[in-house]
Short mmCIF file of C-alpha atoms in Angstrom, two decimals:
data_model
loop_
_atom_site.label_atom_id
_atom_site.label_comp_id
_atom_site.label_asym_id
_atom_site.label_seq_id
_atom_site.Cartn_x
_atom_site.Cartn_y
_atom_site.Cartn_z
CA MET N 140 27.85 13.35 35.35
CA THR N 141 25.97 16.54 36.21
CA GLY N 142 23.24 18.14 34.18
CA THR N 143 20.98 17.21 31.22
CA PRO N 144 22.80 14.14 29.44
CA LEU N 145 22.76 14.74 24.86
CA ILE N 146 23.93 11.65 23.64
CA TYR N 147 24.15 11.31 20.39
CA VAL N 148 22.13 8.39 17.77
CA VAL N 149 23.99 6.93 14.77
CA ALA N 150 22.03 4.75 12.72
CA VAL N 151 21.85 4.85 8.53
CA GLU N 152 20.00 1.20 8.20
CA ARG N 153 16.04 0.98 8.14
CA SER N 154 16.97 -1.45 10.81
CA GLY N 155 19.54 0.69 13.07
CA ASP N 156 16.37 3.79 13.06
CA LEU N 157 13.92 1.17 14.27
CA LEU N 158 16.34 0.56 16.84
CA GLY N 159 17.53 4.05 17.65
CA ALA N 160 13.94 5.15 17.38
CA ALA N 161 12.48 2.57 20.53
CA LEU N 162 16.36 3.82 22.40
CA MET N 163 15.80 6.81 22.83
CA ARG N 164 11.28 6.22 23.89
CA SER N 165 13.46 3.93 26.47
CA LEU N 166 16.15 7.17 27.80
CA GLN N 167 12.82 9.77 27.89
CA ALA N 168 11.32 6.96 29.81
CA LYS N 169 13.50 6.92 32.06
CA THR N 170 14.73 9.78 33.08
CA GLY N 171 11.71 11.55 32.71
CA GLY N 172 11.74 13.86 29.78
CA GLU N 173 15.22 14.72 31.15
CA VAL N 174 17.39 14.12 28.32
CA ARG N 175 18.18 15.19 25.08
CA PHE N 176 19.20 13.94 22.20
CA ALA N 177 21.34 14.98 17.78
CA GLY N 178 22.12 12.44 15.62
CA ILE N 179 22.08 10.53 12.39
CA GLY N 180 19.56 8.85 11.10
CA GLY N 181 15.49 8.56 9.06
CA ARG N 182 12.15 7.98 9.76
CA ALA N 183 11.73 6.55 12.52
CA MET N 184 13.86 8.83 14.59
CA ALA N 185 12.83 12.12 12.80
CA GLU N 186 9.43 11.13 14.47
CA GLU N 187 11.14 10.84 17.88
CA GLY N 188 12.36 14.73 17.40
CA VAL N 189 15.83 14.20 16.24
CA SER N 190 16.73 16.45 12.47
CA SER N 191 19.41 13.21 10.90
CA ALA N 192 22.35 16.23 10.56
CA ILE N 193 23.22 14.60 7.57
CA ASP N 194 21.21 11.65 4.75
CA ILE N 195 21.53 7.95 5.10
CA SER N 196 19.86 7.34 2.31
CA ASP N 197 22.96 6.02 0.30
CA LEU N 198 24.91 4.39 3.30
CA ALA N 199 22.73 1.50 3.33
CA ILE N 200 25.75 -0.69 2.39
CA PHE N 201 26.93 -4.36 2.44
CA GLY N 202 29.68 -6.32 0.96
CA TRP N 203 33.26 -5.88 -0.42
CA ILE N 204 32.72 -4.41 -3.25
CA ASP N 205 29.67 -1.82 -2.95
CA GLY N 206 31.76 -0.58 0.50
CA LEU N 207 34.30 0.23 -2.43
CA MET N 208 32.74 1.61 -5.31
CA ALA N 209 30.67 4.05 -2.62
CA TYR N 210 34.48 4.33 -1.17
CA LYS N 211 34.12 8.38 -1.52
CA ARG N 212 30.53 8.97 -0.15
CA VAL N 213 31.29 6.83 3.09
CA LYS N 214 34.35 8.21 3.39
CA ALA N 215 32.60 11.64 2.87
CA ALA N 216 30.13 10.83 4.89
CA VAL N 217 32.45 9.71 7.93
CA ALA N 218 33.81 13.20 8.32
CA ALA N 219 30.73 14.81 8.02
CA SER N 220 29.43 12.89 10.78
CA VAL N 221 32.03 13.14 13.25
CA GLU N 222 32.48 16.81 12.33
CA ASP N 223 29.13 17.53 13.55
CA ILE N 224 29.79 15.11 16.70
CA LEU N 225 32.18 16.91 17.77
CA ARG N 226 30.62 20.26 16.82
CA VAL N 227 28.07 18.95 19.26
CA LYS N 228 29.91 17.65 22.00
CA PRO N 229 28.14 14.98 23.26
CA ASP N 230 28.39 12.78 26.67
CA ALA N 231 27.51 9.27 24.42
CA VAL N 232 27.24 8.85 21.01
CA VAL N 233 25.10 5.22 19.95
CA LEU N 234 26.49 3.44 17.16
CA ILE N 235 24.16 0.77 15.84
CA ASP N 236 25.05 -0.96 12.99
CA SER N 237 26.49 -0.22 9.65
CA TRP N 238 29.72 -2.44 10.35
CA GLY N 239 31.98 -0.25 8.56
CA TYR N 240 31.04 3.03 9.10
CA THR N 241 30.03 2.98 12.12
CA LEU N 242 33.39 1.75 12.98
CA ARG N 243 34.88 5.12 11.21
CA VAL N 244 33.06 7.60 12.95
CA ALA N 245 34.56 5.68 16.24
CA GLN N 246 37.45 5.93 15.09
CA GLY N 247 37.52 9.51 14.64
CA VAL N 248 35.71 11.00 17.02
CA ARG N 249 37.68 8.96 19.82
CA ALA N 250 40.98 10.28 17.67
CA ALA N 251 39.41 13.36 17.68
CA ASP N 252 38.13 14.14 22.37
CA PRO N 253 38.37 10.89 23.66
CA SER N 254 36.53 11.98 26.88
CA ILE N 255 32.99 10.90 24.96
CA ARG N 256 31.89 8.23 25.71
CA LEU N 257 30.47 5.25 22.72
CA ILE N 258 28.40 2.29 22.61
CA LYS N 259 28.45 0.37 20.14
CA TYR N 260 24.31 -1.25 19.65
CA VAL N 261 25.03 -4.57 17.80
CA GLY N 262 28.58 -6.03 16.67
CA PRO N 263 28.94 -6.96 13.41
CA GLN N 264 28.67 -11.02 13.42
CA VAL N 265 32.48 -12.41 14.50
CA PHE N 266 30.80 -15.79 14.95
CA ALA N 267 30.20 -16.74 11.33
CA THR N 268 32.63 -13.48 9.48
CA ARG N 269 35.67 -12.48 10.17
CA PRO N 270 36.53 -12.76 14.15
CA GLY N 271 39.40 -10.10 13.93
CA ARG N 272 36.67 -7.41 14.00
CA ALA N 273 36.35 -8.44 17.43
CA ALA N 274 39.21 -6.64 18.70
CA THR N 275 38.95 -4.13 15.90
CA LEU N 276 35.68 -3.52 17.94
CA ALA N 277 37.68 -3.28 21.23
CA ALA N 278 39.98 -0.47 20.54
CA ALA N 279 37.31 1.92 19.59
CA VAL N 280 34.24 1.54 21.80
CA ASP N 281 33.80 1.59 25.33
CA ARG N 282 30.78 -0.68 25.31
CA LEU N 283 29.32 -2.64 22.88
CA LEU N 284 25.42 -3.67 23.75
CA THR N 285 24.09 -7.13 21.92
CA ILE N 286 21.02 -8.36 20.68
CA LEU N 287 22.75 -12.49 20.96
CA ASP N 288 23.01 -13.76 23.76
CA PHE N 289 25.98 -15.83 22.45
CA ASP N 290 28.35 -13.32 21.57
CA ALA N 291 29.79 -11.77 24.93
CA PRO N 292 33.33 -13.83 24.35
CA TYR N 293 34.34 -13.04 21.38
CA TYR N 294 34.72 -9.46 22.79
CA GLU N 295 34.70 -10.12 26.91
CA ALA N 296 38.91 -12.25 25.16
CA HIS N 297 39.80 -8.26 23.44
CA GLY N 298 38.85 -6.30 26.59
CA LEU N 299 35.68 -5.20 26.04
CA PRO N 300 32.91 -4.57 28.39
CA VAL N 301 29.18 -6.75 26.70
CA THR N 302 26.34 -5.96 27.73
CA PHE N 303 23.62 -9.08 26.36
CA VAL N 304 20.20 -7.62 25.87
CA GLY N 305 17.68 -9.00 24.09
CA ASN N 306 17.06 -8.46 20.59
CA PRO N 307 13.94 -5.71 20.10
CA THR N 308 13.13 -7.11 17.07
CA LEU N 309 11.55 -9.29 18.11
CA GLU N 310 9.36 -7.77 20.91
CA ARG N 311 8.94 -4.49 17.74
CA LEU N 312 5.98 -6.43 15.69
CA GLU N 313 2.24 -6.95 17.68
CA ALA N 314 -0.13 -9.23 16.93
CA GLY N 315 -2.04 -8.43 13.49
CA ASP N 316 -5.37 -9.22 12.72
CA GLY N 317 -4.84 -11.81 9.30
CA ALA N 318 -9.52 -11.66 8.66
CA ALA N 319 -9.55 -8.09 8.63
CA PHE N 320 -6.20 -7.19 6.21
CA ARG N 321 -8.22 -9.78 4.06
CA ALA N 322 -10.88 -7.06 3.97
CA ARG N 323 -9.78 -4.37 3.65
CA HIS N 324 -7.65 -5.76 1.01
CA ALA N 325 -10.56 -8.19 -0.48
CA ILE N 326 -9.11 -10.87 -0.30
CA ALA N 327 -11.43 -14.62 0.22
CA ALA N 328 -10.25 -15.53 3.00
CA ASP N 329 -9.97 -19.05 1.88
CA ALA N 330 -7.03 -16.93 -1.38
CA PRO N 331 -3.50 -17.99 -0.97
CA VAL N 332 -1.69 -15.15 0.20
CA LEU N 333 2.69 -14.44 0.09
CA THR N 334 4.21 -11.16 1.60
CA VAL N 335 6.88 -10.27 -0.56
CA LEU N 336 10.01 -8.72 1.32
CA PHE N 337 12.78 -7.44 -1.37
CA GLY N 338 15.61 -5.88 1.51
CA SER N 339 15.72 -2.54 2.33
CA ARG N 340 19.47 -1.52 0.32
CA THR N 341 19.75 -0.18 -3.21
CA SER N 342 22.07 -2.50 -3.16
CA GLU N 343 19.87 -5.87 -2.52
CA ILE N 344 16.69 -4.53 -4.39
CA ARG N 345 19.10 -4.22 -7.71
CA ARG N 346 20.73 -7.93 -7.15
CA MET N 347 17.40 -9.48 -5.65
CA PHE N 348 14.18 -7.86 -7.93
CA ALA N 349 14.82 -10.24 -11.12
CA PRO N 350 15.10 -13.48 -9.62
CA PHE N 351 12.01 -12.94 -6.44
CA ALA N 352 9.61 -11.18 -10.25
CA ARG N 353 10.72 -14.46 -12.13
CA ALA N 354 9.71 -16.56 -9.02
CA VAL N 355 6.16 -15.00 -8.25
CA ALA N 356 6.05 -15.66 -12.30
CA ARG N 357 6.04 -19.16 -12.21
CA LEU N 358 4.10 -19.15 -8.11
CA ARG N 359 1.27 -16.72 -10.15
CA GLN N 360 0.65 -19.61 -13.14
CA ARG N 361 0.87 -22.12 -11.02
CA TYR N 362 -1.58 -20.46 -8.14
CA PRO N 363 -3.90 -18.29 -10.04
CA GLY N 364 -5.83 -16.77 -6.99
CA LEU N 365 -2.87 -16.35 -5.39
CA SER N 366 -2.31 -12.81 -4.20
CA ILE N 367 0.82 -10.97 -4.10
CA VAL N 368 1.55 -8.95 -0.78
CA ILE N 369 3.80 -6.39 -0.25
CA PRO N 370 5.83 -3.85 2.52
CA ILE N 371 8.26 -1.50 1.07
CA ALA N 372 10.83 -0.56 3.44
CA ASP N 373 10.63 3.53 3.06
CA PRO N 374 14.81 4.58 2.34
CA VAL N 375 13.80 1.80 -0.78
CA GLU N 376 10.27 2.78 -1.51
CA ALA N 377 10.38 4.83 -5.06
CA ASP N 378 13.03 2.60 -5.96
CA LEU N 379 10.85 -0.34 -6.09
CA ARG N 380 7.55 1.05 -7.23
CA ALA N 381 8.41 2.61 -9.87
CA ARG N 382 10.03 -1.31 -10.23
CA LEU N 383 7.66 -3.28 -9.51
CA GLU N 384 4.93 -0.42 -11.89
CA ASN N 385 7.42 -2.40 -14.87
CA GLU N 386 6.56 -6.05 -13.65
CA ARG N 387 3.25 -7.70 -15.57
CA CYS N 388 3.44 -10.25 -12.47
CA PHE N 389 3.38 -7.85 -9.45
CA ASP N 390 -0.27 -6.38 -10.85
CA GLY N 391 -3.33 -6.03 -8.67
CA ALA N 392 -0.11 -6.59 -6.19
CA VAL N 393 -1.19 -4.74 -2.43
CA LEU N 394 1.61 -2.50 -1.16
CA LEU N 395 1.90 -1.34 2.10
CA GLU N 396 3.49 1.13 4.35
CA GLU N 397 4.62 0.11 7.39
CA THR N 398 1.81 0.50 9.60
CA GLU N 399 -0.47 -2.70 8.59
CA LYS N 400 2.53 -5.04 8.09
CA ALA N 401 1.78 -6.59 11.45
CA ASP N 402 -2.06 -7.47 9.61
CA ALA N 403 0.30 -8.28 6.59
CA PHE N 404 1.89 -11.01 7.94
CA ALA N 405 -1.09 -12.22 10.74
CA ALA N 406 -2.88 -12.34 6.45
CA ALA N 407 -0.02 -14.45 4.64
CA ASP N 408 0.21 -18.10 4.45
CA ALA N 409 3.94 -18.36 3.02
CA ALA N 410 6.75 -15.71 2.74
CA LEU N 411 9.74 -15.03 0.28
CA ALA N 412 12.57 -13.10 1.96
CA CYS N 413 15.55 -11.02 1.43
CA SER N 414 17.14 -11.92 4.56
CA GLY N 415 17.80 -9.74 7.17
CA THR N 416 16.53 -7.91 9.93
CA VAL N 417 12.39 -8.71 8.14
CA VAL N 418 13.39 -12.86 8.01
CA THR N 419 12.85 -12.93 12.23
CA GLU N 420 10.21 -10.46 12.26
CA LEU N 421 8.10 -13.60 9.12
CA ALA N 422 9.70 -16.19 12.11
CA THR N 423 8.77 -14.11 14.62
CA ALA N 424 5.02 -13.36 13.33
CA GLY N 425 5.19 -17.57 12.30
CA VAL N 426 5.26 -16.93 9.18
CA PRO N 427 6.83 -20.16 7.33
CA THR N 428 9.22 -17.64 5.10
CA VAL N 429 12.01 -19.08 2.17
CA ALA N 430 15.29 -16.61 2.81
CA SER N 431 17.90 -15.20 0.29
CA TYR N 432 20.61 -13.14 -0.58
CA ARG N 433 23.14 -12.28 -3.39
CA LEU N 434 26.21 -10.81 -2.77
CA GLY N 435 28.66 -8.48 -5.63
CA TRP N 436 29.73 -11.53 -7.15
CA ILE N 437 34.06 -10.38 -6.74
CA THR N 438 32.34 -10.93 -2.60
CA TRP N 439 31.10 -14.00 -3.23
CA ALA N 440 34.17 -15.53 -4.10
CA LEU N 441 35.95 -13.94 -1.96
CA ALA N 442 33.84 -15.02 1.04
CA ARG N 443 34.45 -18.68 -0.30
CA ALA N 444 38.18 -18.97 -1.05
CA PHE N 445 38.61 -17.36 2.55
CA ASN N 446 36.37 -19.92 4.32
CA LEU N 447 36.02 -16.78 5.49
CA MET N 448 31.42 -17.90 6.12
CA LYS N 449 31.85 -19.58 9.29
CA ALA N 450 28.10 -20.50 9.76
CA LYS N 451 25.84 -23.01 8.89
CA TYR N 452 22.89 -20.22 8.99
CA ILE N 453 22.38 -16.86 7.16
CA SER N 454 18.99 -16.31 9.34
CA LEU N 455 19.46 -15.62 13.34
CA VAL N 456 16.65 -18.10 13.66
CA ASN N 457 18.36 -20.44 11.94
CA ILE N 458 21.53 -20.11 13.49
CA SER N 459 19.30 -20.04 16.95
CA ALA N 460 17.55 -23.33 16.26
CA ASP N 461 20.34 -25.00 14.35
CA ALA N 462 17.94 -26.36 11.97
CA GLU N 463 16.60 -24.69 9.11
CA LEU N 464 13.31 -23.88 10.01
CA VAL N 465 13.50 -20.89 7.07
CA PRO N 466 15.06 -22.73 4.50
CA GLU N 467 18.12 -20.56 2.35
CA LEU N 468 18.27 -19.68 -1.12
CA VAL N 469 21.43 -18.01 -1.27
CA GLN N 470 24.06 -16.54 -4.46
CA THR N 471 23.39 -19.31 -7.43
CA ARG N 472 20.53 -21.02 -5.39
CA ALA N 473 19.32 -18.01 -5.66
CA THR N 474 16.70 -18.42 -8.83
CA GLY N 475 13.26 -17.88 -9.85
CA ALA N 476 13.14 -21.25 -9.86
CA ASN N 477 14.38 -22.78 -7.23
CA LEU N 478 12.46 -20.05 -5.08
CA ALA N 479 9.11 -21.14 -6.80
CA GLU N 480 9.96 -24.10 -5.79
CA ALA N 481 10.70 -23.58 -2.38
CA VAL N 482 7.70 -21.33 -1.39
CA GLY N 483 5.68 -24.00 -3.64
CA ALA N 484 6.48 -26.79 -1.47
CA LEU N 485 5.36 -24.26 1.29
CA MET N 486 2.42 -23.63 -0.56
CA ASP N 487 1.46 -26.98 -1.01
CA ASP N 488 2.04 -28.21 2.65
CA ALA N 489 -0.40 -26.82 5.17
CA GLY N 490 0.99 -29.39 7.51
CA ARG N 491 3.90 -28.22 7.84
CA ARG N 492 3.64 -24.52 7.41
CA GLU N 493 2.01 -25.60 10.16
CA THR N 494 4.55 -27.59 12.59
CA LEU N 495 7.02 -24.32 11.07
CA SER N 496 4.77 -21.84 12.73
CA ARG N 497 4.70 -23.29 15.49
CA LYS N 498 8.52 -23.68 15.59
CA LEU N 499 9.39 -20.17 14.33
CA ILE N 500 7.47 -18.74 17.40
CA GLU N 501 8.85 -21.55 19.78
CA THR N 502 12.04 -20.23 18.53
CA THR N 503 11.79 -16.74 18.64
CA ALA N 504 10.24 -17.00 22.10
CA ARG N 505 13.53 -18.01 23.34
CA MET N 506 15.51 -15.24 21.12
CA ARG N 507 13.34 -12.41 23.20
CA GLY N 508 13.98 -14.24 26.77
CA ASP N 509 11.94 -11.66 29.42
CA GLY N 510 11.51 -8.93 26.23
CA LYS N 511 12.75 -4.90 27.17
CA ALA N 512 15.91 -4.74 24.68
CA SER N 513 15.45 -1.15 24.11
CA ASP N 514 14.85 -0.49 28.38
CA ARG N 515 17.73 -2.32 28.91
CA ALA N 516 20.13 -0.87 26.41
CA ALA N 517 18.65 2.75 27.41
CA ASP N 518 19.72 0.93 31.23
CA ALA N 519 22.73 0.04 29.90
CA VAL N 520 23.79 3.54 28.12
CA LEU N 521 22.34 5.50 31.20
CA GLU N 522 25.02 3.26 33.43
CA THR N 523 27.80 4.28 30.96
CA LEU N 524 27.39 8.55 32.12
CA ASP N 525 26.29 7.50 34.99
CA VAL N 526 23.14 8.55 35.16
CA SER N 527 20.52 7.60 38.02
CA THR N 528 17.01 6.81 37.06
CA GLY N 529 13.88 6.11 38.47
CA SER N 530 13.43 2.32 37.64
#
């Protein structure tokens, strides 16, 4: 192509917003700044110069029932997104994560203007559930950039070109300074520290807050000197802070912004986390973690009834290792008592924590490969547009 390419980046999840921002930085570097951006995203993409065309705060949705409840809102957001893309008329649209919303945006753009190149960044996990989505995606976009090295065959069978770029999550978190973190927050060097991560979706906060709070209450009784550290994701900050203020078991907890997360992980003896990208981040830092998740009950019942969950595990690090390095307590097992017991088993066994930490770091190192995932993603986007770079 000729001229300065205009790339429209779409991300409505916190993890997708971070991926989008990293991709934009790589595209800027590879083109010497000869690239323009527009898009839909959050704080991270805004810091790279993209003023979001729509408010994404209510679009981080997981599960069929949540999707049905939010149908009108999502439908309106999809229409607004497609309208803005057609108005801007970019050379390419990069649609990150968030399967249902981005699929509908892709379908709307393709129907209205097939000349716009459509690139999906992170595909739905068809190896775990609903493999028919591979064919659906192949009909909707021109290329898939995947973060999993075993994804390609599922999509290539339907004629979709796939580029494995690696997982930028594994490169994002720098080594932290646990001693400095403890000193800043007046936590004794020998005090046990538990990092608690509630998730980045409103639905996750709603479902996971109560069992996590019950678990923390039990753990603080069991370990009187336990320090609780809580990094707070931008999309749910107001909701989560309000809930924390009303729950006595979190009195004295250290509440953090993203900038301190690496240091917090380095200071942690263990973590209790809502399953998602952050579990992979914790694994990269070698933090022994208990992961948990709850779907809406109707969604869970349908998934069980139709045997839609194919994978043995829900955490990518466990799937990669083919072993439960991160204990997973899902749905009916996600109770305060069970979570407290699982975390306590880690807190009580320093030898187990050391072994798990080493295995987590080894596994995520294999998943990362040679790094530079965002650079490879940028190369693939530019290749799709037939733009040469100096790298």
